[in-house]
Amino acid sequence: QVQLVESGGGLVQAGGSLRLSCAASGRSTTALGWFRQAPGKERELVAAISWSGGSTNYKDSVKGRFTISRDNAKNTVSLQMNSLKPEDTAVYYCAASLIPTITSPVWSYWGQGTQVTVSS
């Protein structure tokens, strides 16, 4: 079992930055990811990181703007979001896969979500 708690969402103007954090408890050897879901749209993967931190992947539209990182000593994962755009507005969810790599993750555990709103 893995429990996930997100923090750090909020309201920011376009071009601004936010940092999301997720504290994980329970099993620690997991791949971690950030998803988002905008109103009327499907949930989508934004970024993922392997258990070792050696592998990451990003949704094309956030490459160069967002950075995912993890601290295994603290069992946390973060998403640094820069140059935010109104289209980044969504509820952001932290997720965990019991498979430690990100080649074929199975996202079985989810946080409650945190709202990110980017105003134009």
XYZ file of N, CA and C in Angstrom:
360
model
N 0.839 -1.198 0.000
C 0.000 0.000 0.000
C 0.867 1.239 0.000
N 0.381 2.260 -0.675
C 1.066 3.549 -0.736
C 0.036 4.637 -0.498
N 0.364 5.562 0.370
C -0.485 6.726 0.602
C 0.246 7.960 0.067
N -0.512 8.824 -0.594
C 0.072 9.996 -1.249
C -0.697 11.245 -0.851
N 0.033 12.296 -0.490
C -0.592 13.557 -0.114
C 0.118 14.684 -0.850
N -0.648 15.410 -1.696
C -0.083 16.509 -2.470
C -0.223 17.831 -1.726
N 0.640 18.763 -2.095
C 0.541 20.128 -1.584
C 1.189 21.061 -2.601
N 0.876 22.348 -2.485
C 1.567 23.340 -3.285
C 0.790 23.946 -4.418
N -0.444 23.543 -4.622
C -1.226 24.146 -5.688
C -1.610 25.575 -5.354
N -2.261 26.233 -6.302
C -2.705 27.597 -6.053
C -3.000 28.340 -7.334
N -3.119 29.658 -7.189
C -3.426 30.543 -8.309
C -2.163 31.323 -8.663
N -1.848 31.364 -9.948
C -0.659 32.078 -10.403
C -0.962 32.710 -11.746
N -0.294 33.807 -12.034
C -0.454 34.439 -13.340
C 0.359 33.709 -14.394
N -0.071 33.824 -15.625
C 0.675 33.234 -16.728
C 2.125 33.730 -16.711
N 3.042 32.788 -16.953
C 4.452 33.102 -16.886
C 5.077 32.865 -15.529
N 4.246 32.624 -14.539
C 4.730 32.404 -13.186
C 5.128 30.960 -12.937
N 5.465 30.680 -11.680
C 5.944 29.360 -11.290
C 5.200 28.848 -10.067
N 5.112 27.545 -9.983
C 4.596 26.857 -8.799
C 5.398 25.585 -8.613
N 5.470 25.145 -7.358
C 6.125 23.876 -7.062
C 5.147 23.003 -6.311
N 4.855 21.840 -6.875
C 3.991 20.859 -6.221
C 4.861 19.823 -5.516
N 4.394 19.385 -4.374
C 5.095 18.331 -3.640
C 4.120 17.222 -3.297
N 4.652 16.026 -3.169
C 3.837 14.868 -2.811
C 4.619 14.039 -1.810
N 4.017 13.807 -0.665
C 4.629 12.963 0.360
C 4.047 11.571 0.254
N 4.918 10.598 0.123
C 4.496 9.203 -0.005
C 4.811 8.444 1.266
N 3.910 7.577 1.664
C 4.155 6.698 2.807
C 3.750 5.285 2.430
N 4.308 4.326 3.159
C 4.082 2.934 2.800
C 5.261 2.416 2.012
N 4.987 1.613 1.022
C 6.054 1.033 0.218
C 6.818 2.129 -0.513
N 8.139 2.065 -0.505
C 8.942 3.160 -1.029
C 9.532 2.891 -2.409
N 9.619 1.648 -2.834
C 10.294 1.355 -4.102
C 9.324 1.453 -5.261
N 8.846 2.667 -5.467
C 7.825 2.872 -6.483
C 8.265 3.917 -7.482
N 7.810 3.788 -8.708
C 7.877 4.904 -9.636
C 6.788 5.892 -9.226
N 7.035 7.156 -9.460
C 6.077 8.195 -9.084
C 5.791 9.080 -10.282
N 4.606 9.611 -10.320
C 4.236 10.457 -11.435
C 3.278 11.549 -11.032
N 3.167 12.536 -11.905
C 2.190 13.612 -11.769
C 1.246 13.553 -12.970
N -0.032 13.540 -12.682
C -1.075 13.601 -13.692
C -1.852 14.903 -13.489
N -2.630 15.255 -14.492
C -3.544 16.383 -14.330
C -4.842 16.099 -15.075
N -5.877 16.759 -14.592
C -7.184 16.623 -15.227
C -7.869 17.977 -15.229
N -8.122 18.479 -16.425
C -8.849 19.735 -16.588
C -10.334 19.427 -16.744
N -11.209 20.377 -16.459
C -12.654 20.140 -16.575
C -13.028 19.660 -17.968
N -13.775 18.573 -18.021
C -14.238 18.050 -19.282
C -13.206 17.282 -20.076
N -12.035 17.082 -19.497
C -10.972 16.369 -20.198
C -10.543 15.140 -19.415
N -9.876 14.233 -20.102
C -9.383 13.034 -19.459
C -8.117 13.340 -18.647
N -7.887 12.516 -17.653
C -6.668 12.652 -16.868
C -5.482 12.272 -17.758
N -4.401 13.045 -17.670
C -3.236 12.799 -18.515
C -1.956 12.829 -17.702
N -0.996 12.025 -18.147
C 0.295 11.998 -17.486
C 1.085 13.244 -17.862
N 1.609 13.922 -16.862
C 2.421 15.114 -17.079
C 3.902 14.768 -17.010
N 4.286 14.020 -15.988
C 5.686 13.657 -15.807
C 5.778 12.434 -14.920
N 6.829 11.648 -15.126
C 7.045 10.459 -14.308
C 8.534 10.300 -14.030
N 8.823 9.635 -12.918
C 10.223 9.420 -12.534
C 10.351 8.025 -11.939
N 11.416 7.344 -12.311
C 11.636 5.996 -11.808
C 12.032 6.030 -10.335
N 11.997 4.848 -9.708
C 12.354 4.784 -8.294
C 13.770 5.307 -8.050
N 14.699 4.984 -8.945
C 16.084 5.415 -8.765
C 16.270 6.899 -9.060
N 15.304 7.483 -9.775
C 15.446 8.876 -10.203
C 16.248 9.011 -11.479
N 16.728 7.908 -12.015
C 17.587 7.955 -13.192
C 16.834 8.111 -14.501
N 15.539 7.851 -14.479
C 14.740 7.971 -15.700
C 13.542 8.866 -15.445
N 13.288 9.746 -16.400
C 12.118 10.605 -16.340
C 11.476 10.665 -17.718
N 10.205 10.994 -17.743
C 9.565 11.344 -19.006
C 8.533 12.426 -18.774
N 8.232 13.158 -19.833
C 7.360 14.319 -19.740
C 6.390 14.353 -20.906
N 5.241 14.891 -20.632
C 4.302 15.229 -21.705
C 4.976 16.291 -22.579
N 4.789 16.167 -23.885
C 5.496 17.070 -24.802
C 5.260 18.542 -24.486
N 4.038 18.886 -24.125
C 3.708 20.299 -23.952
C 4.341 20.922 -22.710
N 4.912 20.125 -21.824
C 5.541 20.677 -20.616
C 7.056 20.547 -20.635
N 7.579 19.889 -21.638
C 9.035 19.718 -21.717
C 9.722 21.081 -21.754
N 10.766 21.215 -20.964
C 11.491 22.477 -20.891
C 10.888 23.465 -19.912
N 9.686 23.185 -19.431
C 9.038 24.091 -18.463
C 8.878 23.432 -17.096
N 8.595 22.129 -17.083
C 8.365 21.400 -15.847
C 9.542 20.469 -15.567
N 9.822 20.272 -14.290
C 10.864 19.350 -13.876
C 10.369 18.493 -12.716
N 10.455 17.174 -12.891
C 10.079 16.261 -11.818
C 11.350 15.803 -11.104
N 11.261 15.692 -9.797
C 12.402 15.225 -9.020
C 11.884 14.463 -7.800
N 12.753 13.688 -7.190
C 12.335 12.936 -6.000
C 13.478 12.901 -4.993
N 13.098 12.764 -3.742
C 14.038 12.619 -2.645
C 13.663 11.332 -1.922
N 14.377 10.271 -2.175
C 14.004 8.980 -1.600
C 14.258 8.931 -0.092
N 15.160 9.740 0.400
C 15.384 9.784 1.846
C 14.154 10.334 2.567
N 13.462 11.278 1.921
C 12.264 11.865 2.515
C 10.991 11.263 1.938
N 11.130 10.402 0.944
C 9.983 9.776 0.281
C 9.017 10.827 -0.284
N 9.595 11.756 -1.025
C 8.794 12.804 -1.630
C 9.103 12.916 -3.130
N 8.150 13.453 -3.852
C 8.340 13.773 -5.265
C 7.825 15.185 -5.484
N 8.512 15.934 -6.306
C 8.138 17.318 -6.572
C 7.980 17.562 -8.064
N 7.206 18.575 -8.375
C 7.053 19.017 -9.761
C 7.244 20.527 -9.766
N 8.357 20.971 -10.307
C 8.614 22.381 -10.469
C 8.037 22.823 -11.797
N 7.128 23.788 -11.747
C 6.440 24.234 -12.949
C 6.780 25.694 -13.199
N 7.446 25.950 -14.299
C 7.833 27.300 -14.687
C 7.121 27.709 -15.964
N 7.131 28.990 -16.240
C 6.509 29.525 -17.462
C 5.100 28.975 -17.643
N 4.323 29.020 -16.588
C 2.975 28.442 -16.622
C 2.082 29.158 -17.604
N 1.190 28.379 -18.205
C 0.242 28.878 -19.190
C -1.173 28.599 -18.708
N -2.149 29.370 -19.186
C -3.545 29.099 -18.789
C -3.968 27.656 -19.080
N -3.443 27.065 -20.120
C -3.808 25.687 -20.449
C -3.214 24.659 -19.488
N -2.373 25.091 -18.568
C -1.877 24.206 -17.515
C -2.868 24.100 -16.347
N -3.912 24.893 -16.392
C -4.912 24.859 -15.331
C -5.576 23.491 -15.256
N -5.550 22.907 -14.072
C -6.099 21.565 -13.876
C -5.963 21.186 -12.411
N -6.584 20.066 -12.059
C -6.275 19.420 -10.795
C -5.099 18.480 -11.057
N -4.076 18.604 -10.236
C -2.873 17.796 -10.397
C -2.864 16.693 -9.341
N -2.575 15.484 -9.798
C -2.579 14.312 -8.935
C -1.202 13.662 -8.913
N -0.796 13.264 -7.750
C 0.396 12.438 -7.586
C -0.046 10.974 -7.676
N 0.778 10.143 -8.308
C 0.436 8.735 -8.460
C 1.678 7.880 -8.245
N 1.447 6.637 -7.841
C 2.548 5.702 -7.602
C 2.286 4.389 -8.314
N 3.375 3.844 -8.853
C 3.331 2.530 -9.485
C 4.244 1.592 -8.703
N 3.778 0.389 -8.409
C 4.612 -0.567 -7.686
C 5.749 -1.086 -8.550
N 5.658 -0.874 -9.846
C 6.762 -1.204 -10.743
C 7.741 -0.044 -10.668
N 9.001 -0.292 -10.321
C 9.930 0.814 -10.048
C 10.423 1.575 -11.277
N 10.275 0.994 -12.451
C 10.693 1.698 -13.659
C 9.493 2.395 -14.283
N 9.759 3.247 -15.272
C 8.663 3.973 -15.911
C 8.434 3.490 -17.343
N 9.000 2.336 -17.683
C 8.787 1.804 -19.032
C 7.373 1.227 -19.185
N 6.894 0.577 -18.140
C 5.533 0.017 -18.173
C 4.885 0.165 -16.802
N 4.655 1.391 -16.360
C 4.093 1.580 -15.025
C 2.630 1.178 -14.950
N 2.209 0.841 -13.765
C 0.803 0.595 -13.470
C 0.465 1.522 -12.307
N -0.257 2.556 -12.604
C -0.529 3.601 -11.608
C -1.686 3.161 -10.718
N -1.343 2.586 -9.592
C -2.346 1.967 -8.728
C -2.769 2.846 -7.562
N -1.961 3.830 -7.215
C -2.224 4.640 -6.024
C -2.255 6.115 -6.411
N -3.195 6.838 -5.795
C -3.429 8.227 -6.185
C -3.584 9.095 -4.946
N -3.110 10.332 -5.068
C -3.396 11.324 -4.054
C -4.763 11.939 -4.294
N -5.114 12.893 -3.437
C -6.441 13.497 -3.514
C -6.511 14.624 -4.536
N -5.361 15.110 -4.990
C -5.323 16.160 -5.996
C -5.155 17.541 -5.400
N -4.546 18.418 -6.179
C -4.386 19.816 -5.772
C -4.641 20.697 -6.993
N -5.386 21.762 -6.781
C -5.802 22.628 -7.881
C -4.678 23.586 -8.265
N -4.422 23.674 -9.549
C -3.518 24.682 -10.105
C -4.320 25.514 -11.094
N -4.348 26.814 -10.874
C -5.072 27.726 -11.755
C -4.102 28.784 -12.256
N -4.019 28.907 -13.574
C -3.130 29.890 -14.191
C -3.999 30.927 -14.895
N -3.913 32.153 -14.448
C -4.727 33.214 -15.032
C -3.963 33.903 -16.165
N -4.726 34.357 -17.139
C -4.097 35.018 -18.304
C -3.952 36.511 -18.084
